[in-house]
Structure formats: C-alpha cells, structure tokens
C-alpha cells in the first residue's frame, strides 16, 4: 500500500491562498464562512457582516484536525465589484 501523507494536490485551501467566501453566521468574535470550495473557515473581528455577504479573503491558518481554517477579510464584494 502506497500511502503518501503529503499529497501533491488537495481540495482544501492552505495558508496564503486567496478565495471567495460567503458569511454563513456570526457572533461577537467574528464571522463563520463557507469558502468557494465548500470548506469552512472563521474570520476574526468581522462580526458585523450580514449573513450571505460575499467576501474575498486570504487563509492565514490552514484547517487543523477538526478546527476550521482561519481567514483574513480582504474585500467585501458588492454590486460594483467584479466578484463572480
């Protein structure tokens, strides 16, 4: 059995990757996100965005074990942005 613990390709975003996300819920610490690949993440200090807001973010910590990835808000997409 050839088991490679470090696969060449992965479906999950890694630290430094940039992606689109949708705010799914929020609390006093920040916003919970669903990334454009279906992965879950959390953005600290961004608890004022309404659910359903589309954002552009950068992953600052990859997902570990059962913990979500941590993302940093880069931009909020709105009607005037070219977010697809």
Backbone as CSV, one residue per row, in Angstrom:
resi,resn,N_x,N_y,N_z,CA_x,CA_y,CA_z,C_x,C_y,C_z
1,UNK,0.854,-1.177,0.000,0.000,0.000,0.000,0.896,1.235,0.000
2,UNK,0.684,2.115,-0.961,1.479,3.327,-1.081,0.669,4.493,-0.529
3,UNK,0.917,4.840,0.728,0.175,5.911,1.383,1.084,7.118,1.534
4,UNK,0.763,8.171,0.820,1.555,9.393,0.874,0.919,10.359,1.876
5,UNK,1.585,10.667,3.014,0.992,11.574,3.989,0.959,13.027,3.515
6,UNK,1.684,13.344,2.463,1.721,14.695,1.916,1.300,14.665,0.453
7,UNK,-0.012,14.636,0.203,-0.475,14.550,-1.181,-0.063,15.785,-1.978
8,UNK,0.148,15.576,-3.269,0.576,16.654,-4.148,-0.534,17.675,-4.352
9,UNK,-1.766,17.216,-4.435,-2.905,18.096,-4.633,-3.911,17.872,-3.520
10,UNK,-4.557,18.934,-3.099,-5.585,18.831,-2.075,-6.736,19.768,-2.440
11,UNK,-7.931,19.419,-2.001,-9.094,20.247,-2.282,-9.218,21.405,-1.306
12,UNK,-8.495,21.347,-0.192,-8.586,22.377,0.822,-7.599,23.502,0.558
13,UNK,-8.018,24.714,0.933,-7.117,25.847,0.826,-6.069,25.778,1.926
14,UNK,-4.891,26.255,1.622,-3.779,26.261,2.564,-3.404,27.701,2.897
15,UNK,-2.573,27.872,3.905,-2.120,29.192,4.326,-1.554,29.964,3.132
16,UNK,-2.027,31.211,2.980,-1.574,32.067,1.893,-2.473,32.067,0.675
17,UNK,-3.395,31.106,0.578,-4.312,31.055,-0.558,-5.375,32.149,-0.421
18,UNK,-5.807,32.663,-1.556,-6.858,33.677,-1.603,-8.093,33.046,-2.247
19,UNK,-9.288,33.373,-1.722,-10.506,32.768,-2.256,-11.716,33.633,-1.926
20,UNK,-12.858,33.273,-2.514,-14.126,33.901,-2.200,-14.805,33.098,-1.099
21,UNK,-15.639,33.779,-0.317,-16.378,33.110,0.753,-17.710,33.819,0.962
22,UNK,-18.644,33.099,1.575,-19.948,33.633,1.957,-20.058,33.556,3.477
23,UNK,-20.533,34.635,4.102,-20.757,34.640,5.546,-21.992,33.794,5.831
24,UNK,-21.833,32.742,6.664,-22.956,31.866,6.983,-23.572,32.192,8.335
25,UNK,-22.768,32.671,9.272,-23.262,33.100,10.581,-22.178,33.929,11.248
26,UNK,-22.522,34.525,12.370,-21.555,35.375,13.057,-21.853,35.408,14.548
27,UNK,-20.842,35.799,15.313,-21.010,36.019,16.736,-20.098,37.183,17.134
28,UNK,-19.924,37.412,18.420,-19.150,38.561,18.872,-17.667,38.451,18.530
29,UNK,-17.185,37.251,18.242,-15.759,37.065,17.912,-15.462,37.269,16.439
30,UNK,-16.431,37.022,15.556,-16.196,37.138,14.119,-17.266,36.450,13.311
31,UNK,-16.927,36.128,12.060,-17.877,35.520,11.129,-17.448,34.120,10.719
32,UNK,-18.434,33.241,10.591,-18.199,31.892,10.081,-18.430,31.936,8.580
33,UNK,-17.531,31.298,7.844,-17.554,31.393,6.387,-17.670,30.034,5.736
34,UNK,-18.266,30.020,4.538,-18.185,28.860,3.653,-17.375,29.314,2.448
35,UNK,-16.209,28.713,2.267,-15.334,29.086,1.166,-15.895,28.570,-0.145
36,UNK,-15.406,29.095,-1.254,-15.960,28.722,-2.564,-15.745,27.264,-2.937
37,UNK,-14.931,26.531,-2.174,-14.758,25.095,-2.433,-15.557,24.249,-1.439
38,UNK,-16.378,24.908,-0.582,-17.198,24.191,0.388,-16.551,24.046,1.752
39,UNK,-15.292,24.372,1.879,-14.564,24.290,3.138,-15.081,25.364,4.104
40,UNK,-15.031,25.077,5.406,-15.463,26.030,6.415,-14.272,26.795,6.960
41,UNK,-14.510,28.069,7.314,-13.453,28.907,7.867,-14.059,29.901,8.847
42,UNK,-13.201,30.625,9.547,-13.621,31.635,10.506,-12.779,32.877,10.284
43,UNK,-13.407,34.048,10.334,-12.697,35.324,10.204,-12.898,36.110,11.492
44,UNK,-11.822,36.328,12.223,-11.892,37.052,13.489,-12.162,38.532,13.266
45,UNK,-12.927,39.131,14.184,-13.158,40.565,14.162,-14.026,41.066,13.026
46,UNK,-14.738,40.181,12.359,-15.571,40.575,11.223,-17.021,40.192,11.524
47,UNK,-17.462,40.417,12.750,-18.794,40.001,13.172,-19.906,40.941,12.768
48,UNK,-19.589,42.009,12.047,-20.610,42.982,11.677,-21.157,42.786,10.267
49,UNK,-20.738,41.748,9.574,-21.221,41.494,8.218,-22.503,40.669,8.254
50,UNK,-23.499,41.045,7.460,-24.736,40.257,7.426,-24.524,38.888,6.771
51,UNK,-25.345,37.927,7.184,-25.289,36.597,6.562,-25.547,36.731,5.076
52,UNK,-24.824,35.940,4.280,-24.981,35.966,2.832,-24.035,36.924,2.130
53,UNK,-23.262,37.708,2.890,-22.314,38.637,2.286,-21.172,37.867,1.635
54,UNK,-20.848,38.210,0.385,-19.747,37.574,-0.323,-18.490,38.405,-0.095
55,UNK,-17.401,37.736,0.289,-16.150,38.428,0.569,-14.996,37.762,-0.168
56,UNK,-13.917,38.494,-0.281,-12.652,37.969,-0.771,-11.755,37.879,0.450
57,UNK,-11.128,36.726,0.671,-10.328,36.550,1.878,-9.044,35.771,1.585
58,UNK,-8.119,35.846,2.536,-6.859,35.111,2.475,-6.795,34.179,3.672
59,UNK,-6.397,32.943,3.447,-6.264,31.973,4.527,-4.983,32.287,5.297
60,UNK,-5.110,32.501,6.611,-3.913,32.786,7.412,-3.519,31.601,8.286
61,UNK,-4.423,30.622,8.444,-4.085,29.362,9.101,-4.903,28.255,8.459
62,UNK,-4.218,27.237,8.012,-4.894,26.098,7.386,-5.730,25.355,8.418
63,UNK,-6.719,24.604,7.942,-7.549,23.793,8.825,-6.685,22.716,9.476
64,UNK,-6.862,22.544,10.786,-6.117,21.539,11.539,-7.088,20.607,12.233
65,UNK,-6.900,19.307,12.055,-7.766,18.307,12.682,-9.231,18.671,12.473
66,UNK,-9.939,18.963,13.543,-11.362,19.299,13.437,-11.598,20.802,13.479
67,UNK,-10.550,21.602,13.481,-10.702,23.058,13.550,-10.803,23.660,12.157
68,UNK,-11.575,24.713,12.066,-11.748,25.424,10.802,-10.470,26.171,10.439
69,UNK,-10.365,26.497,9.149,-9.295,27.385,8.706,-9.606,28.787,9.238
70,UNK,-8.578,29.602,9.401,-8.750,30.996,9.814,-8.459,31.868,8.597
71,UNK,-9.384,32.799,8.327,-9.257,33.658,7.156,-9.174,35.120,7.575
72,UNK,-8.586,35.925,6.712,-8.495,37.371,6.909,-9.304,38.034,5.806
73,UNK,-10.195,38.932,6.169,-11.016,39.651,5.210,-10.147,40.577,4.369
74,UNK,-10.228,40.460,3.050,-9.502,41.341,2.141,-10.425,42.386,1.537
75,UNK,-11.629,41.965,1.138,-12.552,42.871,0.479,-13.969,42.343,0.583
76,UNK,-14.918,43.261,0.627,-16.331,42.887,0.612,-16.833,43.098,-0.814
77,UNK,-17.458,42.086,-1.375,-17.989,42.178,-2.732,-19.368,42.816,-2.681
78,UNK,-19.634,43.720,-3.598,-20.962,44.314,-3.675,-21.342,44.478,-5.134
79,UNK,-22.364,45.215,-5.420,-22.853,45.358,-6.791,-21.823,45.967,-7.744
80,UNK,-20.907,46.755,-7.224,-19.950,47.453,-8.084,-18.638,46.698,-8.259
81,UNK,-18.447,45.603,-7.497,-17.226,44.810,-7.620,-17.399,43.748,-8.701
82,UNK,-16.304,43.253,-9.167,-16.312,42.245,-10.221,-16.232,40.835,-9.653
83,UNK,-16.793,40.605,-8.478,-16.780,39.275,-7.880,-17.762,38.372,-8.640
84,UNK,-17.265,37.267,-9.087,-18.129,36.356,-9.854,-18.673,35.261,-8.985
